[in-house]
Every structure is written in structure tokens, then in C-alpha cells.
Amino acid sequence: MNIILYGSRYGTAQRYAKELSKRTNINAVSFENVQDINMYDKIIYIGSLYAGSVLGLTKAFKKIKDASGKTIILVTIGLSDPLDDKNIHAIEKNIRNQIPNEIFNSIKKIFHFRGAIDYNKLSFGHKTMMKLLYNAIKNKPKEALTAVDRAIIETYNKKVDFTNFQELEKIICEM
């Protein structure tokens, strides 16, 4: 059996998961609602990035008793450039810190897709955090900016959507 799990606070990871579900006929479920993750042979996890961590990943994957024999595909959804090597390295380092090595080593493929943000829909706490981050980086020299810094500056206080469902074909090819 196969499942698509997602961790989404503002809806972008959920949109990717639901679209992938339509294209593959695999059920998409929030990580909060999965009953028994161990019954699935193939797990596709699509999670939004928040402060470098994948939303819900730790909670969902700590329930896996034995990752051997499972096919795990992980997809991160964030605002920064998914092709930036330093960004990819930082994300994957954080993923390693979120889940046990046995599970990390069982991941067949990790994809990084761009997401969306609408400042009008952010919680007060997230707006505050984004303002603090923006103020901390807005005057940095351009060459000192990371991919995440550039994404924050580029999208600050805006509504932007970088969602690209064509990226889902990469996942389908790995299945």
C-alpha cells in the first residue's frame, strides 16, 4: 500500500499533495491524521519548511518501526531557490537532525520545490518572526545573502506563489 503524507500550515504542501494524489490515485493525508504509518510500503512525504525544519516530519516518522523494505520519497516546500547547493545542504542537514539515521538512509530521493506565501494569512507570530528576519538581513551585502535570505527579501510583505505542479512529474518518475 502507498500513501502521500503532508505537513502544511498555510496550504501549499497540501496543494502539492492533493495534486499528486489526483495524478497517482494515491490517498493524500495530513501527517496528523495517519493512523498506522507502518502499514505502507511506499511513503511520499510532502512538507513545508519552517525555520529549516520540515513540518510534521519528526512526528510522522518517529512512528516508523522498521524502515527496511519501505520506499520513502521526501519533498520539501519552501520559498528559497531549490537549486541552490548551500540551501539544499542546509535543508538536508536539518532533515538528518529531525529523523533517525535508519529512516534518513532509507529515503530513496529528496526533492525541493518552491512554495507560496501570503503575508495577510500569516499568524501574528509568523509575521513577527518574518519581520525580525527581514530587518536582520535587509542591509547585508548582496554577496553575503543566503538563498533563504534572498527569498525573504524578495517576498517580504507580499503574496507570491511559486507553486509548479509540473515538478510533481519528478516524483512520479521515481515511483
PDB file of C-alpha atoms in Angstrom:
ATOM      1  CA  MET A   1       0.000   0.000   0.000  1.00  0.00           C
ATOM      2  CA  ASN A   2       1.067   3.552  -0.718  1.00  0.00           C
ATOM      3  CA  ILE A   3       0.330   6.907   0.913  1.00  0.00           C
ATOM      4  CA  ILE A   4       1.079  10.568   0.425  1.00  0.00           C
ATOM      5  CA  LEU A   5       1.521  12.374   3.732  1.00  0.00           C
ATOM      6  CA  TYR A   6       1.777  16.120   4.023  1.00  0.00           C
ATOM      7  CA  GLY A   7       2.671  18.713   6.619  1.00  0.00           C
ATOM      8  CA  SER A   8       1.122  22.045   5.694  1.00  0.00           C
ATOM      9  CA  ARG A   9       0.268  25.091   7.775  1.00  0.00           C
ATOM     10  CA  TYR A  10      -0.847  27.553   5.100  1.00  0.00           C
ATOM     11  CA  GLY A  11      -1.834  25.128   2.354  1.00  0.00           C
ATOM     12  CA  THR A  12       0.948  24.909  -0.236  1.00  0.00           C
ATOM     13  CA  ALA A  13       2.261  21.458   0.730  1.00  0.00           C
ATOM     14  CA  GLN A  14      -1.342  20.270   0.926  1.00  0.00           C
ATOM     15  CA  ARG A  15      -1.992  21.582  -2.600  1.00  0.00           C
ATOM     16  CA  TYR A  16       1.050  19.714  -3.915  1.00  0.00           C
ATOM     17  CA  ALA A  17      -0.060  16.544  -2.099  1.00  0.00           C
ATOM     18  CA  LYS A  18      -3.650  16.720  -3.369  1.00  0.00           C
ATOM     19  CA  GLU A  19      -2.464  17.305  -6.946  1.00  0.00           C
ATOM     20  CA  LEU A  20      -0.037  14.376  -6.700  1.00  0.00           C
ATOM     21  CA  SER A  21      -2.890  12.293  -5.317  1.00  0.00           C
ATOM     22  CA  LYS A  22      -5.019  13.149  -8.370  1.00  0.00           C
ATOM     23  CA  ARG A  23      -2.203  12.183 -10.722  1.00  0.00           C
ATOM     24  CA  THR A  24      -1.326   8.898  -8.995  1.00  0.00           C
ATOM     25  CA  ASN A  25      -4.568   7.767  -7.317  1.00  0.00           C
ATOM     26  CA  ILE A  26      -2.659   7.509  -4.025  1.00  0.00           C
ATOM     27  CA  ASN A  27      -4.502   8.826  -0.983  1.00  0.00           C
ATOM     28  CA  ALA A  28      -3.139  12.102   0.462  1.00  0.00           C
ATOM     29  CA  VAL A  29      -3.481  12.580   4.220  1.00  0.00           C
ATOM     30  CA  SER A  30      -2.191  15.135   6.705  1.00  0.00           C
ATOM     31  CA  PHE A  31       0.568  13.698   8.903  1.00  0.00           C
ATOM     32  CA  GLU A  32      -1.722  14.461  11.847  1.00  0.00           C
ATOM     33  CA  ASN A  33      -4.354  12.030  10.576  1.00  0.00           C
ATOM     34  CA  VAL A  34      -2.315   8.976   9.581  1.00  0.00           C
ATOM     35  CA  GLN A  35      -3.424   6.002  11.624  1.00  0.00           C
ATOM     36  CA  ASP A  36      -0.602   3.497  11.149  1.00  0.00           C
ATOM     37  CA  ILE A  37       2.336   4.574   9.004  1.00  0.00           C
ATOM     38  CA  ASN A  38       3.848   1.086   9.282  1.00  0.00           C
ATOM     39  CA  MET A  39       1.191  -0.452   7.027  1.00  0.00           C
ATOM     40  CA  TYR A  40       2.513   1.441   3.984  1.00  0.00           C
ATOM     41  CA  ASP A  41       5.256   0.176   1.697  1.00  0.00           C
ATOM     42  CA  LYS A  42       5.674   3.469  -0.162  1.00  0.00           C
ATOM     43  CA  ILE A  43       5.530   6.775   1.721  1.00  0.00           C
ATOM     44  CA  ILE A  44       5.720  10.102  -0.056  1.00  0.00           C
ATOM     45  CA  TYR A  45       6.072  12.906   2.488  1.00  0.00           C
ATOM     46  CA  ILE A  46       5.486  16.485   1.324  1.00  0.00           C
ATOM     47  CA  GLY A  47       6.288  19.044   4.000  1.00  0.00           C
ATOM     48  CA  SER A  48       6.555  22.795   4.270  1.00  0.00           C
ATOM     49  CA  LEU A  49       9.787  24.245   5.593  1.00  0.00           C
ATOM     50  CA  TYR A  50       9.669  26.380   8.728  1.00  0.00           C
ATOM     51  CA  ALA A  51      12.963  27.638  10.118  1.00  0.00           C
ATOM     52  CA  GLY A  52      14.713  24.870   8.215  1.00  0.00           C
ATOM     53  CA  SER A  53      12.617  22.017   9.602  1.00  0.00           C
ATOM     54  CA  VAL A  54      10.038  20.018   7.651  1.00  0.00           C
ATOM     55  CA  LEU A  55       6.628  20.441   9.271  1.00  0.00           C
ATOM     56  CA  GLY A  56       5.397  17.220  10.889  1.00  0.00           C
ATOM     57  CA  LEU A  57       8.264  15.050   9.676  1.00  0.00           C
ATOM     58  CA  THR A  58       9.554  14.120  13.133  1.00  0.00           C
ATOM     59  CA  LYS A  59       6.102  13.300  14.464  1.00  0.00           C
ATOM     60  CA  ALA A  60       5.156  11.188  11.442  1.00  0.00           C
ATOM     61  CA  PHE A  61       8.421   9.317  11.024  1.00  0.00           C
ATOM     62  CA  LYS A  62       9.013   8.535  14.699  1.00  0.00           C
ATOM     63  CA  LYS A  63       6.107   6.087  14.329  1.00  0.00           C
ATOM     64  CA  ILE A  64       8.009   4.003  11.747  1.00  0.00           C
ATOM     65  CA  LYS A  65       9.117   0.802  13.466  1.00  0.00           C
ATOM     66  CA  ASP A  66      11.187  -0.605  10.585  1.00  0.00           C
ATOM     67  CA  ALA A  67      12.138   1.412   7.504  1.00  0.00           C
ATOM     68  CA  SER A  68      13.736  -1.523   5.681  1.00  0.00           C
ATOM     69  CA  GLY A  69      11.636  -2.555   2.733  1.00  0.00           C
ATOM     70  CA  LYS A  70       9.883   0.815   2.595  1.00  0.00           C
ATOM     71  CA  THR A  71      10.266   3.255  -0.265  1.00  0.00           C
ATOM     72  CA  ILE A  72      10.364   6.775   1.139  1.00  0.00           C
ATOM     73  CA  ILE A  73      10.326   9.892  -1.002  1.00  0.00           C
ATOM     74  CA  LEU A  74      10.602  13.240   0.744  1.00  0.00           C
ATOM     75  CA  VAL A  75       9.570  16.587  -0.733  1.00  0.00           C
ATOM     76  CA  THR A  76      10.297  19.922   0.944  1.00  0.00           C
ATOM     77  CA  ILE A  77       8.293  23.030   0.094  1.00  0.00           C
ATOM     78  CA  GLY A  78       9.953  26.389   0.706  1.00  0.00           C
ATOM     79  CA  LEU A  79      10.374  29.853  -0.711  1.00  0.00           C
ATOM     80  CA  SER A  80      14.099  29.825  -1.377  1.00  0.00           C
ATOM     81  CA  ASP A  81      15.835  28.580  -4.507  1.00  0.00           C
ATOM     82  CA  PRO A  82      15.542  24.772  -4.581  1.00  0.00           C
ATOM     83  CA  LEU A  83      18.572  24.538  -6.875  1.00  0.00           C
ATOM     84  CA  ASP A  84      20.961  26.409  -4.572  1.00  0.00           C
ATOM     85  CA  ASP A  85      23.519  23.864  -3.319  1.00  0.00           C
ATOM     86  CA  LYS A  86      24.063  25.590   0.037  1.00  0.00           C
ATOM     87  CA  ASN A  87      20.300  25.719   0.580  1.00  0.00           C
ATOM     88  CA  ILE A  88      19.903  22.028  -0.271  1.00  0.00           C
ATOM     89  CA  HIS A  89      22.774  21.099   2.045  1.00  0.00           C
ATOM     90  CA  ALA A  90      21.267  23.110   4.928  1.00  0.00           C
ATOM     91  CA  ILE A  91      17.813  21.575   4.432  1.00  0.00           C
ATOM     92  CA  GLU A  92      19.170  18.042   4.268  1.00  0.00           C
ATOM     93  CA  LYS A  93      21.312  18.614   7.351  1.00  0.00           C
ATOM     94  CA  ASN A  94      18.188  19.731   9.227  1.00  0.00           C
ATOM     95  CA  ILE A  95      16.272  16.687   7.971  1.00  0.00           C
ATOM     96  CA  ARG A  96      19.046  14.450   9.339  1.00  0.00           C
ATOM     97  CA  ASN A  97      18.513  16.113  12.720  1.00  0.00           C
ATOM     98  CA  GLN A  98      14.756  15.525  12.573  1.00  0.00           C
ATOM     99  CA  ILE A  99      14.659  11.790  11.954  1.00  0.00           C
ATOM    100  CA  PRO A 100      16.677   8.705  12.935  1.00  0.00           C
ATOM    101  CA  ASN A 101      19.596   7.723  10.676  1.00  0.00           C
ATOM    102  CA  GLU A 102      17.942   4.419   9.762  1.00  0.00           C
ATOM    103  CA  ILE A 103      14.987   6.283   8.292  1.00  0.00           C
ATOM    104  CA  PHE A 104      17.107   9.012   6.676  1.00  0.00           C
ATOM    105  CA  ASN A 105      19.214   6.346   4.980  1.00  0.00           C
ATOM    106  CA  SER A 106      16.033   4.678   3.690  1.00  0.00           C
ATOM    107  CA  ILE A 107      14.930   7.784   1.816  1.00  0.00           C
ATOM    108  CA  LYS A 108      15.077   6.990  -1.881  1.00  0.00           C
ATOM    109  CA  LYS A 109      15.005  10.602  -3.053  1.00  0.00           C
ATOM    110  CA  ILE A 110      14.610  14.111  -1.654  1.00  0.00           C
ATOM    111  CA  PHE A 111      13.055  16.810  -3.798  1.00  0.00           C
ATOM    112  CA  HIS A 112      12.912  20.530  -3.083  1.00  0.00           C
ATOM    113  CA  PHE A 113      10.062  22.568  -4.587  1.00  0.00           C
ATOM    114  CA  ARG A 114       9.168  26.213  -4.252  1.00  0.00           C
ATOM    115  CA  GLY A 115       6.055  27.194  -2.376  1.00  0.00           C
ATOM    116  CA  ALA A 116       3.963  30.257  -1.696  1.00  0.00           C
ATOM    117  CA  ILE A 117       3.396  32.887   0.959  1.00  0.00           C
ATOM    118  CA  ASP A 118       0.632  35.373   1.663  1.00  0.00           C
ATOM    119  CA  TYR A 119       1.583  37.750   4.449  1.00  0.00           C
ATOM    120  CA  ASN A 120      -2.089  38.590   5.018  1.00  0.00           C
ATOM    121  CA  LYS A 121      -2.705  34.974   6.063  1.00  0.00           C
ATOM    122  CA  LEU A 122       0.297  34.576   8.368  1.00  0.00           C
ATOM    123  CA  SER A 123      -0.303  34.232  12.078  1.00  0.00           C
ATOM    124  CA  PHE A 124       0.827  37.118  14.277  1.00  0.00           C
ATOM    125  CA  GLY A 125       3.776  35.020  15.459  1.00  0.00           C
ATOM    126  CA  HIS A 126       4.905  34.197  11.931  1.00  0.00           C
ATOM    127  CA  LYS A 127       4.529  37.816  10.787  1.00  0.00           C
ATOM    128  CA  THR A 128       6.631  38.918  13.741  1.00  0.00           C
ATOM    129  CA  MET A 129       9.288  36.301  13.028  1.00  0.00           C
ATOM    130  CA  MET A 130       9.436  37.269   9.343  1.00  0.00           C
ATOM    131  CA  LYS A 131       9.746  40.961  10.220  1.00  0.00           C
ATOM    132  CA  LEU A 132      12.615  40.218  12.604  1.00  0.00           C
ATOM    133  CA  LEU A 133      14.363  38.109   9.964  1.00  0.00           C
ATOM    134  CA  TYR A 134      13.819  40.730   7.280  1.00  0.00           C
ATOM    135  CA  ASN A 135      15.187  43.511   9.486  1.00  0.00           C
ATOM    136  CA  ALA A 136      18.207  41.381  10.375  1.00  0.00           C
ATOM    137  CA  ILE A 137      19.166  40.712   6.747  1.00  0.00           C
ATOM    138  CA  LYS A 138      17.902  43.604   4.634  1.00  0.00           C
ATOM    139  CA  ASN A 139      21.175  45.564   4.893  1.00  0.00           C
ATOM    140  CA  LYS A 140      23.555  42.628   4.443  1.00  0.00           C
ATOM    141  CA  PRO A 141      25.900  42.886   1.466  1.00  0.00           C
ATOM    142  CA  LYS A 142      24.402  41.088  -1.524  1.00  0.00           C
ATOM    143  CA  GLU A 143      27.258  38.567  -1.680  1.00  0.00           C
ATOM    144  CA  ALA A 144      26.662  37.614   1.967  1.00  0.00           C
ATOM    145  CA  LEU A 145      22.997  36.697   1.434  1.00  0.00           C
ATOM    146  CA  THR A 146      21.983  33.045   1.503  1.00  0.00           C
ATOM    147  CA  ALA A 147      19.231  31.617  -0.712  1.00  0.00           C
ATOM    148  CA  VAL A 148      16.883  31.842   2.273  1.00  0.00           C
ATOM    149  CA  ASP A 149      17.871  35.480   2.899  1.00  0.00           C
ATOM    150  CA  ARG A 150      17.218  36.350  -0.753  1.00  0.00           C
ATOM    151  CA  ALA A 151      13.822  34.631  -0.659  1.00  0.00           C
ATOM    152  CA  ILE A 152      12.817  36.533   2.482  1.00  0.00           C
ATOM    153  CA  ILE A 153      13.825  39.868   0.952  1.00  0.00           C
ATOM    154  CA  GLU A 154      12.175  39.022  -2.384  1.00  0.00           C
ATOM    155  CA  THR A 155       8.846  38.000  -0.839  1.00  0.00           C
ATOM    156  CA  TYR A 156       8.653  40.165   2.270  1.00  0.00           C
ATOM    157  CA  ASN A 157       5.172  41.518   2.981  1.00  0.00           C
ATOM    158  CA  LYS A 158       3.840  40.194  -0.340  1.00  0.00           C
ATOM    159  CA  LYS A 159       1.628  37.486  -1.708  1.00  0.00           C
ATOM    160  CA  VAL A 160       3.658  35.266  -4.018  1.00  0.00           C
ATOM    161  CA  ASP A 161       3.103  31.796  -5.397  1.00  0.00           C
ATOM    162  CA  PHE A 162       5.933  29.799  -6.944  1.00  0.00           C
ATOM    163  CA  THR A 163       3.907  26.548  -6.964  1.00  0.00           C
ATOM    164  CA  ASN A 164       4.685  24.480 -10.038  1.00  0.00           C
ATOM    165  CA  PHE A 165       2.726  21.238 -10.335  1.00  0.00           C
ATOM    166  CA  GLN A 166       4.898  20.155 -13.269  1.00  0.00           C
ATOM    167  CA  GLU A 167       7.576  19.427 -10.650  1.00  0.00           C
ATOM    168  CA  LEU A 168       5.389  16.520  -9.484  1.00  0.00           C
ATOM    169  CA  GLU A 169       6.435  14.576 -12.588  1.00  0.00           C
ATOM    170  CA  LYS A 170       9.852  14.137 -10.950  1.00  0.00           C
ATOM    171  CA  ILE A 171       8.197  12.267  -8.076  1.00  0.00           C
ATOM    172  CA  ILE A 172       6.092  10.147 -10.416  1.00  0.00           C
ATOM    173  CA  CYS A 173       9.236   9.136 -12.313  1.00  0.00           C
ATOM    174  CA  GLU A 174      10.836   7.932  -9.048  1.00  0.00           C
ATOM    175  CA  MET A 175       7.858   5.795  -8.141  1.00  0.00           C
TER     176      MET A 175
END
